[in-house]
PDB file of C-alpha atoms and ligand atoms in Angstrom:
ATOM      1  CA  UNK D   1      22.065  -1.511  11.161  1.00 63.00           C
ATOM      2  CA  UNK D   2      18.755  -3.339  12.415  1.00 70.00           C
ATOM      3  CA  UNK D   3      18.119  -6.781  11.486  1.00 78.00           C
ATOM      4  CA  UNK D   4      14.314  -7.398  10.098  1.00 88.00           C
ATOM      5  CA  UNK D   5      12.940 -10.387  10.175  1.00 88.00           C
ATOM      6  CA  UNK D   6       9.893 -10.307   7.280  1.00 91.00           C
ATOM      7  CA  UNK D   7      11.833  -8.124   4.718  1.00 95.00           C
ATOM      8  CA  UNK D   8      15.085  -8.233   3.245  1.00 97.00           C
ATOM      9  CA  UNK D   9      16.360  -4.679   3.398  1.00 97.00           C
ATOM     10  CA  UNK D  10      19.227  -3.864   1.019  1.00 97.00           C
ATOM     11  CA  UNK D  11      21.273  -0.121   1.075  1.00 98.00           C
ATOM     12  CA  UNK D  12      21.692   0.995  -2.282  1.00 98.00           C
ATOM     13  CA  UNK D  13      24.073   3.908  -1.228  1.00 98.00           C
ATOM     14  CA  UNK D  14      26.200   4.417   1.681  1.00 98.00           C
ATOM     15  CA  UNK D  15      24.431   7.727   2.454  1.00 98.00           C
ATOM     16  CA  UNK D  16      20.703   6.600   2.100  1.00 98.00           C
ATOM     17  CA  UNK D  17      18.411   4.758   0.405  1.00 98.00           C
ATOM     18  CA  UNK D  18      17.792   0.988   0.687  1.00 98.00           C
ATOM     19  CA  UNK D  19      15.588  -1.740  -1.970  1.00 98.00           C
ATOM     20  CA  UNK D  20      12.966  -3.616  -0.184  1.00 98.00           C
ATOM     21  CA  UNK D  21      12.200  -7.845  -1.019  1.00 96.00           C
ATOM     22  CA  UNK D  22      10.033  -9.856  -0.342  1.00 88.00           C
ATOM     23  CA  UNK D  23       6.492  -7.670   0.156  1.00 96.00           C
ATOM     24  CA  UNK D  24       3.732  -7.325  -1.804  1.00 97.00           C
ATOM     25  CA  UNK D  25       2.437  -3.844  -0.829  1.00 97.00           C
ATOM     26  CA  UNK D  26      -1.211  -5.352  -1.968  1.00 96.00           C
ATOM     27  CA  UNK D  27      -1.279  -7.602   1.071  1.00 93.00           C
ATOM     28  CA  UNK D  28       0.299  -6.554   4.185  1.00 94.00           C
ATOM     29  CA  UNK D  29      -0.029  -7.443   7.457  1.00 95.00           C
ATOM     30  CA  UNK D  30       0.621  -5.023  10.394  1.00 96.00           C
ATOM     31  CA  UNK D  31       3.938  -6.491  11.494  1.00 95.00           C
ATOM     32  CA  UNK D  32       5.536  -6.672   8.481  1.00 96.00           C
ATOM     33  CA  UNK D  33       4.360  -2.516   8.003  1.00 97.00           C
ATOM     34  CA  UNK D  34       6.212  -1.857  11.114  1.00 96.00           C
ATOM     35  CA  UNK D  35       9.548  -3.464   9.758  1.00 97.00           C
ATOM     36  CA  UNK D  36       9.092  -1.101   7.067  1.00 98.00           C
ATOM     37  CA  UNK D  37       8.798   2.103   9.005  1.00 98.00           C
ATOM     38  CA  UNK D  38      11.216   1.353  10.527  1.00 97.00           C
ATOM     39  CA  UNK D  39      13.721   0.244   7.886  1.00 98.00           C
ATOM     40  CA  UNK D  40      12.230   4.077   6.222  1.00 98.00           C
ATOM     41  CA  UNK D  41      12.795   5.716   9.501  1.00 98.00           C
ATOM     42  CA  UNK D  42      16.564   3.731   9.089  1.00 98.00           C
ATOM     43  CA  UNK D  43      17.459   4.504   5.725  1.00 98.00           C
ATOM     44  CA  UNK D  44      15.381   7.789   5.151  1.00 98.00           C
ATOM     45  CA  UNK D  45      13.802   6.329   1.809  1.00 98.00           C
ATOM     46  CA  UNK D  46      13.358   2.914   0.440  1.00 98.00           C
ATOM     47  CA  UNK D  47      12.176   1.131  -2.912  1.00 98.00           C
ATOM     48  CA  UNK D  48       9.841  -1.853  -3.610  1.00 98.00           C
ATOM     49  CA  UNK D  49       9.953  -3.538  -7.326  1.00 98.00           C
ATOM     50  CA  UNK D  50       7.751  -5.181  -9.505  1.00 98.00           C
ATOM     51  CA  UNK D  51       4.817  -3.903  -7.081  1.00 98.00           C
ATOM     52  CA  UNK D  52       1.137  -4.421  -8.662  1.00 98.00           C
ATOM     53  CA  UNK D  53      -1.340  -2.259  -6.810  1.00 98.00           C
ATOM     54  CA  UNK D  54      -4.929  -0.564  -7.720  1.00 97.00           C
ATOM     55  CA  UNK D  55      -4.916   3.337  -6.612  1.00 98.00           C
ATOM     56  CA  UNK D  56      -7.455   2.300  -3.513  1.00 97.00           C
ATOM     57  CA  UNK D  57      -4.113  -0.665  -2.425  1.00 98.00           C
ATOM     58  CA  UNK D  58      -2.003   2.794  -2.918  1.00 98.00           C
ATOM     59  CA  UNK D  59      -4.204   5.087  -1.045  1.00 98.00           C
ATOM     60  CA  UNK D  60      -4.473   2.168   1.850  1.00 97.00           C
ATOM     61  CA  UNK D  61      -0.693   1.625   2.057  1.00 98.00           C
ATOM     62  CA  UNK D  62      -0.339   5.278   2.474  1.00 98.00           C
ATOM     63  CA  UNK D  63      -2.514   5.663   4.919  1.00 98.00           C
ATOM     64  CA  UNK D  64      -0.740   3.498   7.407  1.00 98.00           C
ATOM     65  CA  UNK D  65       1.788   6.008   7.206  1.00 98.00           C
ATOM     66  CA  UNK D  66      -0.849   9.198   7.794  1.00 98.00           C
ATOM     67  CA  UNK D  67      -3.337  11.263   6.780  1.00 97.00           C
ATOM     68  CA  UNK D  68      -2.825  12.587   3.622  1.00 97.00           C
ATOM     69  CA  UNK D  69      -1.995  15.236   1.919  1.00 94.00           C
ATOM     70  CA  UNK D  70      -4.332  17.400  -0.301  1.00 91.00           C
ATOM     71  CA  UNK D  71      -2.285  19.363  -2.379  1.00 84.00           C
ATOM     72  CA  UNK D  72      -3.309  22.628  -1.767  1.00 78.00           C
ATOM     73  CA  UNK D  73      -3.386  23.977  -5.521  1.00 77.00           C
ATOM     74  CA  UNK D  74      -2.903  20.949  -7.615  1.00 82.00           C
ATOM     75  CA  UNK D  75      -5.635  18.762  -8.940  1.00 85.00           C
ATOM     76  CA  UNK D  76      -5.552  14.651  -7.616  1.00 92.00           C
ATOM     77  CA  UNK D  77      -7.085  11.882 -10.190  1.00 93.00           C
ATOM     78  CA  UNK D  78     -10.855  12.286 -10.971  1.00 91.00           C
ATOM     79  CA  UNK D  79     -11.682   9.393  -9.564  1.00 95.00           C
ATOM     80  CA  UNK D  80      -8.969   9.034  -6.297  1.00 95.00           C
ATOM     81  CA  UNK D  81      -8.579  12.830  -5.939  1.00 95.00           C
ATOM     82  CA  UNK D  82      -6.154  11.207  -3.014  1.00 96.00           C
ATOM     83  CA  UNK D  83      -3.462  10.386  -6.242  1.00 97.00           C
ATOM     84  CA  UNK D  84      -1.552  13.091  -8.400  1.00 95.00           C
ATOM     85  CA  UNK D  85      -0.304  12.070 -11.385  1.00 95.00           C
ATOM     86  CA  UNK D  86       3.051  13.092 -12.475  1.00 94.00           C
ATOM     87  CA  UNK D  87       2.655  13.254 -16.109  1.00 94.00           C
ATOM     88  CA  UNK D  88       5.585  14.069 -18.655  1.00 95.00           C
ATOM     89  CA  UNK D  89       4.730  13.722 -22.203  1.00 94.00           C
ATOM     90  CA  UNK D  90       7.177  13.040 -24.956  1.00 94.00           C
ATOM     91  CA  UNK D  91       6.792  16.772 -26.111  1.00 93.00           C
ATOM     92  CA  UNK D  92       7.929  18.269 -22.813  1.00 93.00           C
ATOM     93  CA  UNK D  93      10.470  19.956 -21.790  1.00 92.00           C
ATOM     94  CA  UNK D  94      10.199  20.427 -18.686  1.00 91.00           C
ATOM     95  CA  UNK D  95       9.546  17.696 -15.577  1.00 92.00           C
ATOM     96  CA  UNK D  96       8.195  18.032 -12.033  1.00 91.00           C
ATOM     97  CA  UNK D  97      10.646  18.452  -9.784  1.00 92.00           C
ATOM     98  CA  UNK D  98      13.599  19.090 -11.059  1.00 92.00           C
ATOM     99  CA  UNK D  99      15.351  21.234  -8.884  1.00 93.00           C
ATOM    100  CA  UNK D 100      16.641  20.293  -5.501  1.00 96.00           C
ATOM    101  CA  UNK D 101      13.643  20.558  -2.930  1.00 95.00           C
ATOM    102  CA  UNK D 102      11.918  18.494  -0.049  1.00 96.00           C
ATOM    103  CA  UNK D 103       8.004  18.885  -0.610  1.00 94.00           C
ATOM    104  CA  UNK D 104       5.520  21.389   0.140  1.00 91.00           C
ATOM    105  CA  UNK D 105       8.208  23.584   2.333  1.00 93.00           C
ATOM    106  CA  UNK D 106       5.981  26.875   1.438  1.00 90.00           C
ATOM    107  CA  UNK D 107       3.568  25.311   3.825  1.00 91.00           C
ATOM    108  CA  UNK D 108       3.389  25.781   7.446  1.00 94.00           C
ATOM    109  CA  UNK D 109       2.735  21.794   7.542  1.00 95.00           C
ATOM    110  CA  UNK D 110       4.883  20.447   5.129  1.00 95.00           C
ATOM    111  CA  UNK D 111       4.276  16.700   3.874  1.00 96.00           C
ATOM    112  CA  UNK D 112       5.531  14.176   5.795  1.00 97.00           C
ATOM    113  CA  UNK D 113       6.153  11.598   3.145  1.00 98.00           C
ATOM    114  CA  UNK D 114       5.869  11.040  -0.358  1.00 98.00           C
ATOM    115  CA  UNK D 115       4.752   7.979  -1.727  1.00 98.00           C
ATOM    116  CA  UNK D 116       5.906   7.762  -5.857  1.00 98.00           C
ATOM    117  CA  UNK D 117       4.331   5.209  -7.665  1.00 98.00           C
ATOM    118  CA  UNK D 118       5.838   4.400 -11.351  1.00 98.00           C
ATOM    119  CA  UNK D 119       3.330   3.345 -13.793  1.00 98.00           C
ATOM    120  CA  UNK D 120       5.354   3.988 -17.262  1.00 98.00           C
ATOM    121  CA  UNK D 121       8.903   4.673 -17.691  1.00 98.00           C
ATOM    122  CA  UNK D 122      11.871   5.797 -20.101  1.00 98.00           C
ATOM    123  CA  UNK D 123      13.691   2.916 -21.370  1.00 97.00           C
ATOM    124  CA  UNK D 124      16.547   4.990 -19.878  1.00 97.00           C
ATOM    125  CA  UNK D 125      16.269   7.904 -17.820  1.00 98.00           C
ATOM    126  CA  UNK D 126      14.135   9.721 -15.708  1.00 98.00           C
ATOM    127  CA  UNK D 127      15.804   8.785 -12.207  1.00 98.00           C
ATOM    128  CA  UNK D 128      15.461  10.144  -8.947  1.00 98.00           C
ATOM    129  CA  UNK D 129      18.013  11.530  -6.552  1.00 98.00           C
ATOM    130  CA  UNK D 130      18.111  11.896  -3.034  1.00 98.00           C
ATOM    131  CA  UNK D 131      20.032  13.797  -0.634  1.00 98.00           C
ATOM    132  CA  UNK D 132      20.696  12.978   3.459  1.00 98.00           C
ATOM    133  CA  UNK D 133      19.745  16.287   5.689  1.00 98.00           C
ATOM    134  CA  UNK D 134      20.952  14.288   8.581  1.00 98.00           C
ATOM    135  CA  UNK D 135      24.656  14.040   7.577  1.00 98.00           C
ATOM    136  CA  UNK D 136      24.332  17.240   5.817  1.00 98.00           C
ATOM    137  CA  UNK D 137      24.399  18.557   9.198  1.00 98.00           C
ATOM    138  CA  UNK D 138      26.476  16.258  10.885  1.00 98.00           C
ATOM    139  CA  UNK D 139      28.813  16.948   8.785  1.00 98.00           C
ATOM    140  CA  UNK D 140      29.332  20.724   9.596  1.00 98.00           C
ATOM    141  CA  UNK D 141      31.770  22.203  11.958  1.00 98.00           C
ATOM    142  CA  UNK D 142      30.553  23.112  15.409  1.00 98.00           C
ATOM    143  CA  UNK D 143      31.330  26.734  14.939  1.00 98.00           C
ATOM    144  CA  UNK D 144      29.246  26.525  11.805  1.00 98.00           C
ATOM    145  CA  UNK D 145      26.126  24.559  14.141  1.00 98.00           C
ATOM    146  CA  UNK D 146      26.733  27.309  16.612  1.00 98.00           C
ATOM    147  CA  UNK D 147      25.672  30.275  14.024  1.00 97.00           C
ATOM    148  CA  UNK D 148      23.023  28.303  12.423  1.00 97.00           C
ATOM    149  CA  UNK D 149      21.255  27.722  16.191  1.00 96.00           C
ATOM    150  CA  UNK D 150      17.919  29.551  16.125  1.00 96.00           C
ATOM    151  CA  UNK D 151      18.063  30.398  12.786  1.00 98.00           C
ATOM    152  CA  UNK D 152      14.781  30.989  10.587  1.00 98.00           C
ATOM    153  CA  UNK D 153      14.488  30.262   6.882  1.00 97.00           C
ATOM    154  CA  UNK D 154      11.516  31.902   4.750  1.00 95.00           C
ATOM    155  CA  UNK D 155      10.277  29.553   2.018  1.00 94.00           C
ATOM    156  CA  UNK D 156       8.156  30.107  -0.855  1.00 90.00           C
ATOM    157  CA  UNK D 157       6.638  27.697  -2.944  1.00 81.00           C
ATOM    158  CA  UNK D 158       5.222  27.242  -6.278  1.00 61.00           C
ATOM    159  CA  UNK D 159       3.502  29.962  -7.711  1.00 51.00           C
ATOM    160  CA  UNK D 160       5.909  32.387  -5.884  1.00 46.00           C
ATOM    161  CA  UNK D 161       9.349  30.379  -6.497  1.00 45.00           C
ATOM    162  CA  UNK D 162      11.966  33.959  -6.897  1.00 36.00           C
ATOM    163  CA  UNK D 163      14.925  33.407  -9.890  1.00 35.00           C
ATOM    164  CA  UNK D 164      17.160  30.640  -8.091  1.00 37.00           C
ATOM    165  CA  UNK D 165      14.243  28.103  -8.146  1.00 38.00           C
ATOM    166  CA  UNK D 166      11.343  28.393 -11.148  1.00 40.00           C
ATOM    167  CA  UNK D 167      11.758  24.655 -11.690  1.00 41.00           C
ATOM    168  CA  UNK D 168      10.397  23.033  -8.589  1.00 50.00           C
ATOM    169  CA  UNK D 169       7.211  23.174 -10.179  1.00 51.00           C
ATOM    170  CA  UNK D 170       5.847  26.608 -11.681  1.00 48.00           C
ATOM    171  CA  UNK D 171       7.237  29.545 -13.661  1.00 45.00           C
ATOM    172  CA  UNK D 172       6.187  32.681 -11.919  1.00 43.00           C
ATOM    173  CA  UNK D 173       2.562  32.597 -13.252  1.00 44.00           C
ATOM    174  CA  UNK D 174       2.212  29.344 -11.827  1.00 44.00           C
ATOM    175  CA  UNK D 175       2.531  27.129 -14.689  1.00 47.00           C
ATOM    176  CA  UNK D 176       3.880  24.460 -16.019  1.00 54.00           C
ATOM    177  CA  UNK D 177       6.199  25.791 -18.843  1.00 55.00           C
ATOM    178  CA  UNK D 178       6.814  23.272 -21.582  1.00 64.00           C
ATOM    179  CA  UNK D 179       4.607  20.587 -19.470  1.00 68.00           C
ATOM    180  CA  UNK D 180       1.110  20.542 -20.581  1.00 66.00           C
ATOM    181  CA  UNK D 181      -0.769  17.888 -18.685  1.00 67.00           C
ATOM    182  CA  UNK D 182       0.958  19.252 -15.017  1.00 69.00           C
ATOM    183  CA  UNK D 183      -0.134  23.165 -16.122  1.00 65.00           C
ATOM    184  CA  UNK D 184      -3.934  21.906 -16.831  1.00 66.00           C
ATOM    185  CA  UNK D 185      -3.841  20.537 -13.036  1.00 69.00           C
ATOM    186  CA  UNK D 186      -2.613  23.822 -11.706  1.00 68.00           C
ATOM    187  CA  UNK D 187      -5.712  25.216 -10.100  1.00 62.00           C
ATOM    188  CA  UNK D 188      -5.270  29.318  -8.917  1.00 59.00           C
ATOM    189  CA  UNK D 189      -4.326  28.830  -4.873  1.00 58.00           C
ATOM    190  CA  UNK D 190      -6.549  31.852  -4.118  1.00 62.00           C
ATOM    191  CA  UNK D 191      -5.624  32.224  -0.489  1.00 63.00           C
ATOM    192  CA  UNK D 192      -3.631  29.174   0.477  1.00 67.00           C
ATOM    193  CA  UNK D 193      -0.457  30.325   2.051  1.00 68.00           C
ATOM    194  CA  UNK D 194       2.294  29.806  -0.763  1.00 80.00           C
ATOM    195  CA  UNK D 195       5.319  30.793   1.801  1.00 89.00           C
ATOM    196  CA  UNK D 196       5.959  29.690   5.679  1.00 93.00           C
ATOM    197  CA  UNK D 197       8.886  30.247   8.178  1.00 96.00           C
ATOM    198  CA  UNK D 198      10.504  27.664   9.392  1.00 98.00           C
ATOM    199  CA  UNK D 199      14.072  26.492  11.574  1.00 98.00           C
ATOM    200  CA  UNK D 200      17.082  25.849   9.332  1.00 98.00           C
ATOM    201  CA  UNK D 201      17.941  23.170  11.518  1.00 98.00           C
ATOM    202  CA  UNK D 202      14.767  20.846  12.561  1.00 98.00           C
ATOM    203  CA  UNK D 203      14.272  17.570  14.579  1.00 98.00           C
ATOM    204  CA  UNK D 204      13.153  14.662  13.287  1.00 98.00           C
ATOM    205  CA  UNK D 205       9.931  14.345  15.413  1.00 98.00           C
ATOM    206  CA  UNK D 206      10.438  10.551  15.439  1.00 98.00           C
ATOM    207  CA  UNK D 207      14.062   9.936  15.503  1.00 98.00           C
ATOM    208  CA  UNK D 208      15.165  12.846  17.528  1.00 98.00           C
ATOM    209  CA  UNK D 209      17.842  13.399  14.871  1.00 98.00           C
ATOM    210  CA  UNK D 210      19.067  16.700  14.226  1.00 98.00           C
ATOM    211  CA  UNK D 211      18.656  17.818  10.182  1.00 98.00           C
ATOM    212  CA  UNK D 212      19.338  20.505   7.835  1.00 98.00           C
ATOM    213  CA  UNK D 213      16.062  21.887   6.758  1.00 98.00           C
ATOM    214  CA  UNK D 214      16.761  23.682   3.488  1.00 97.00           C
ATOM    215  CA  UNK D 215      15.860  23.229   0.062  1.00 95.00           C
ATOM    216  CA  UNK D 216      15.504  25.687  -3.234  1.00 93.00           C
ATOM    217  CA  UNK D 217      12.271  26.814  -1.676  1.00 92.00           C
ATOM    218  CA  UNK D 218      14.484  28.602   1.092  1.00 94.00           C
ATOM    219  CA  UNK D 219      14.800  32.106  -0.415  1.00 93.00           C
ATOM    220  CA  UNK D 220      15.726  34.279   2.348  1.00 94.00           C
ATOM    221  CA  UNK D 221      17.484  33.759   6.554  1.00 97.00           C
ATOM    222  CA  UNK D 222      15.577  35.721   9.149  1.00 96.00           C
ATOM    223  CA  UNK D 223      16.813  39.024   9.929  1.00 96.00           C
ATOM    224  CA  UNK D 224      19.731  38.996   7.976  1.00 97.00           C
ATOM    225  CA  UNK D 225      20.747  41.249   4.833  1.00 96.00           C
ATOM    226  CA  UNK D 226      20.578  39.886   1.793  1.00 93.00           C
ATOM    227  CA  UNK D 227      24.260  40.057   1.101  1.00 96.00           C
ATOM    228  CA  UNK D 228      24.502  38.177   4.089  1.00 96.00           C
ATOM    229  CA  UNK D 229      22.291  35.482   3.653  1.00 96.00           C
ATOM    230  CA  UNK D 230      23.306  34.836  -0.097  1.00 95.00           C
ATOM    231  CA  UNK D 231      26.410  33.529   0.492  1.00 97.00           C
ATOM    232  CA  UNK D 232      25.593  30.939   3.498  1.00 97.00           C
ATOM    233  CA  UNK D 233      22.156  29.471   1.868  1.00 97.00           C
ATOM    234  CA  UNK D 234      24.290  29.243  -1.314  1.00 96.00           C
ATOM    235  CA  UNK D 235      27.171  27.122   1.105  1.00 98.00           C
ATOM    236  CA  UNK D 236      24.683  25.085   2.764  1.00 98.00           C
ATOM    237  CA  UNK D 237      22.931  24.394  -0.548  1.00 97.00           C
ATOM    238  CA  UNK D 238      26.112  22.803  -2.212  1.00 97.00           C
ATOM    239  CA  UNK D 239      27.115  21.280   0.991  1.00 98.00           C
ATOM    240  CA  UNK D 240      23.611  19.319   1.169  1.00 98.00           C
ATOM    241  CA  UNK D 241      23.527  18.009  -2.001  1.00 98.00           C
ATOM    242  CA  UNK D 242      27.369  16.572  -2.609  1.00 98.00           C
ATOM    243  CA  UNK D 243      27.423  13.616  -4.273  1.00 98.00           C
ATOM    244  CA  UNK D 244      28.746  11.773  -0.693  1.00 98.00           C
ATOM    245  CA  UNK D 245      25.323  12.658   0.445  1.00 98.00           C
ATOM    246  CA  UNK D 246      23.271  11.178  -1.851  1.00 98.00           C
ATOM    247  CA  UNK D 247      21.845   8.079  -3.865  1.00 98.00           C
ATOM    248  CA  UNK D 248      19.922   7.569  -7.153  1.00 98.00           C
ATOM    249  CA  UNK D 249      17.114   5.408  -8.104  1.00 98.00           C
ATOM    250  CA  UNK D 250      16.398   3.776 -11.584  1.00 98.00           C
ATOM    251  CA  UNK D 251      13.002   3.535 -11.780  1.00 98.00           C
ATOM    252  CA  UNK D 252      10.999   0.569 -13.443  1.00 98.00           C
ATOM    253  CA  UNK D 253       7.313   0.149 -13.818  1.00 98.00           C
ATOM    254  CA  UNK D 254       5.830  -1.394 -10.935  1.00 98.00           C
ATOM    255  CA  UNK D 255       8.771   0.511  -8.528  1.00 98.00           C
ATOM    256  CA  UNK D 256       7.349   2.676  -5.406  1.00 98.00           C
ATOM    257  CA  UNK D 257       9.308   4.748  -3.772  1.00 98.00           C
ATOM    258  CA  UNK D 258       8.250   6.744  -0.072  1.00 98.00           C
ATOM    259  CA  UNK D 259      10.648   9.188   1.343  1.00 98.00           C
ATOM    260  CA  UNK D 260      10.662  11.089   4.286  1.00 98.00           C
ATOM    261  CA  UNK D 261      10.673  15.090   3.581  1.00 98.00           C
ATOM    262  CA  UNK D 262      11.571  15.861   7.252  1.00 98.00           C
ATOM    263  CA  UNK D 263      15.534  14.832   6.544  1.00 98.00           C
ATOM    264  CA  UNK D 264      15.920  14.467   3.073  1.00 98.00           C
ATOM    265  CA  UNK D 265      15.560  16.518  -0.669  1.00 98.00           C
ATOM    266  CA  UNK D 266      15.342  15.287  -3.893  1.00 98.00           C
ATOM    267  CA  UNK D 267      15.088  15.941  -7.180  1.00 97.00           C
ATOM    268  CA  UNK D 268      13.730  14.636 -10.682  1.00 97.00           C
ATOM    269  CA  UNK D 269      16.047  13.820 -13.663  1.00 97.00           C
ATOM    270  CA  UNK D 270      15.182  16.138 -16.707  1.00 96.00           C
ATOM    271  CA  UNK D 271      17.510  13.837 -18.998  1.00 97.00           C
ATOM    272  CA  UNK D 272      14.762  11.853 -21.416  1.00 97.00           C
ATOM    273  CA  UNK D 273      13.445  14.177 -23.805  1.00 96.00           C
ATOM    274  CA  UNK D 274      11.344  12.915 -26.360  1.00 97.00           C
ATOM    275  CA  UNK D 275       9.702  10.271 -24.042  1.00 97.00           C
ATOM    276  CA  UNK D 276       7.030   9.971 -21.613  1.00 97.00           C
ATOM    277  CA  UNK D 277       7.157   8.656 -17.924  1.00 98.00           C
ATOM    278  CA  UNK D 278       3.604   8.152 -15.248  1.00 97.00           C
ATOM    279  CA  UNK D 279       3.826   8.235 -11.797  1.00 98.00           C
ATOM    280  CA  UNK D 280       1.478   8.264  -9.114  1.00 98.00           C
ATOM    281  CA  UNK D 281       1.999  10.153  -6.135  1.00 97.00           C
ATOM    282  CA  UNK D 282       0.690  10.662  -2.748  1.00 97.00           C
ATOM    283  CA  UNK D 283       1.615  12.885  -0.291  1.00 97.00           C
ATOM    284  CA  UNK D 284       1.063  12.567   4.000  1.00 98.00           C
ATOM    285  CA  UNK D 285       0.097  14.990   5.965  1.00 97.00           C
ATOM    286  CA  UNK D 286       3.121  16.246   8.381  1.00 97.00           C
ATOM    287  CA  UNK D 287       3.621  18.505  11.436  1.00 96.00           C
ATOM    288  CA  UNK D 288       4.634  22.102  11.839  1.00 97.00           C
ATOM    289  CA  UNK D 289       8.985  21.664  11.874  1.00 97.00           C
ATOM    290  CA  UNK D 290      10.753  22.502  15.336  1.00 97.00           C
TER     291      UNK D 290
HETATM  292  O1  AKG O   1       9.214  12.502 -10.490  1.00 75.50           O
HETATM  293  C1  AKG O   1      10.106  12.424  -9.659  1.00 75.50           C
HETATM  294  O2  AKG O   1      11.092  11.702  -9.806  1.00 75.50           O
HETATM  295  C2  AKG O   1      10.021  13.230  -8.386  1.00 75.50           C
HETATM  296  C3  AKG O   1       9.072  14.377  -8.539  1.00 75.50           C
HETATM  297  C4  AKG O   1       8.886  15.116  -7.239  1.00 75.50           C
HETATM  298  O3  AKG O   1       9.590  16.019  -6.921  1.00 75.50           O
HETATM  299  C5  AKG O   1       7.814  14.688  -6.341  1.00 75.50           C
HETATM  300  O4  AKG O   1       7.043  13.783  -6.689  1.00 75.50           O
HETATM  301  O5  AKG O   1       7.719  15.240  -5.244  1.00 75.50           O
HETATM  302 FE1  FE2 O   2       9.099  16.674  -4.882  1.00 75.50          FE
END
């Protein structure tokens, strides 16, 4: 594990995931930004407490990270169209994210990072969990690596999410069911491209690590039958997400999260009905996957 000198950097998992002291995200200086990409390039997606920042401090942190990320048919804050708040109301039954799923994977440039930003929470509830896509393909045989060399995934994503996946963020009409405030943002994509190819198995353009690039957007494998993809997307999907490879987050307001989309998925808690949680989010621009 690296040693940093300005932060303390503490795993909260064995898999991934570490808590972040001593930085105010408000103030901070170029060095001590570099310590934490590189503790997130380390540990694939960290936390910060008790963080107090205006949407421009969140928008500035972010961009040291990227460009970002216009979601392509959801609608940002009036005012910082940059910022898209999460919203789930006590009345809904439904949250954001709540399947298994690394973000934006129906587009040919999927989002480099997320940035989550809580700004009310459950008293309980409402936590986050990640999965590794580094050791979820370490972890396979080599015969396994062998077949999966070369292989192409088709994705889809939101409006056209098939019957495994209507949760990650529309029903088939592209709305929010049972989540009010997250179906008025949903604005009709028109012709933005709601489903990309891209390799089941992807490098980490920074790392160089190898990663399993799959997620409940993946509907279909490249040239395959059906009957024949079914069964291995179905494999690798329960493989990836095994407890092993994963860690959870308890979120408290004031708590930021980023993660990195290019080796990890994650998914939202639906377990606190009857109350409301506020997040802000930004998203970074990313590359095409190879
Ligand atoms: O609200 C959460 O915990 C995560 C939601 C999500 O999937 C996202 O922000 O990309
Ligand atoms: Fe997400």
């Amino acid at each position: 594990m690296a040693s940093y000198r300005r932060i303390e950097v503490k795993p909260i998992a064995g898999a991934l995931g570490a808590e972040i002291a001593n930085v105010d995200l408000s103030t901070l200086d170029d060095e001590t930004f570099r310590q934490i990409e590189a503790a997130w390039l380390e540990h694939l997606v960290v936390f910060f407490r008790n963080q107090t920042l205006t949407p421009e401090q969140q928008i500035a942190f972010a961009k040291r990270f990227g460009e970002i990320h216009y979601h392509p048919f959801m609608k940002g804050m009036d005012e910082h169209p940059e910022i898209l708040e999460i919203i789930k109301e006590e009345g809904d039954t439904r949250v954001f994210g709540e399947v298994w799923h690394t973000d934006q994977m129906f587009n040919p440039k999927p989002a480099k990072a997320t940035i989550l930003y809580a700004k009310e929470t459950p008293d309980a509830g409402g936590d986050t969990l990640f999965a590794n896509m580094y050791l979820a393909y370490d972890a396979l045989s080599d015969p396994m690596k062998e077949m999966l060399k070369g292989i192409k995934t088709s994705n889809v994503g939101d409006r056209k999410i098939l019957s495994r996946s209507d949760e990650i963020g529309s029903t088939k009409d592209g709305r929010y069911a049972g989540n009010e405030k997250m179906a008025a943002k949903v604005r009709d994509p028109g012709d933005v491209q709601t489903e990309s190819t891209h390799p089941l198995v992807r490098t980490h353009p920074e790392t160089g690590r190898k990663a399993l690039y799959i997620s409940n957007h993946t509907q279909t494998l490249e040239g395959f039958r059906r009957a024949e993809a079914r069964p291995i997307l179905d494999f690798l999907m329960t493989h990836a997400v095994q407890p092993e490879f994963t860690c959870r987050f308890r979120w408290e307001v004031g708590s930021l999260a980023i993660w990195d989309n290019r080796c990890t998925q994650h998914r939202a808690l639906n377990d606190y009905p009857g109350k409301r949680r506020r997040m802000h989010r930004i998203t970074i621009a990313g590359d095409a996957p190879f």
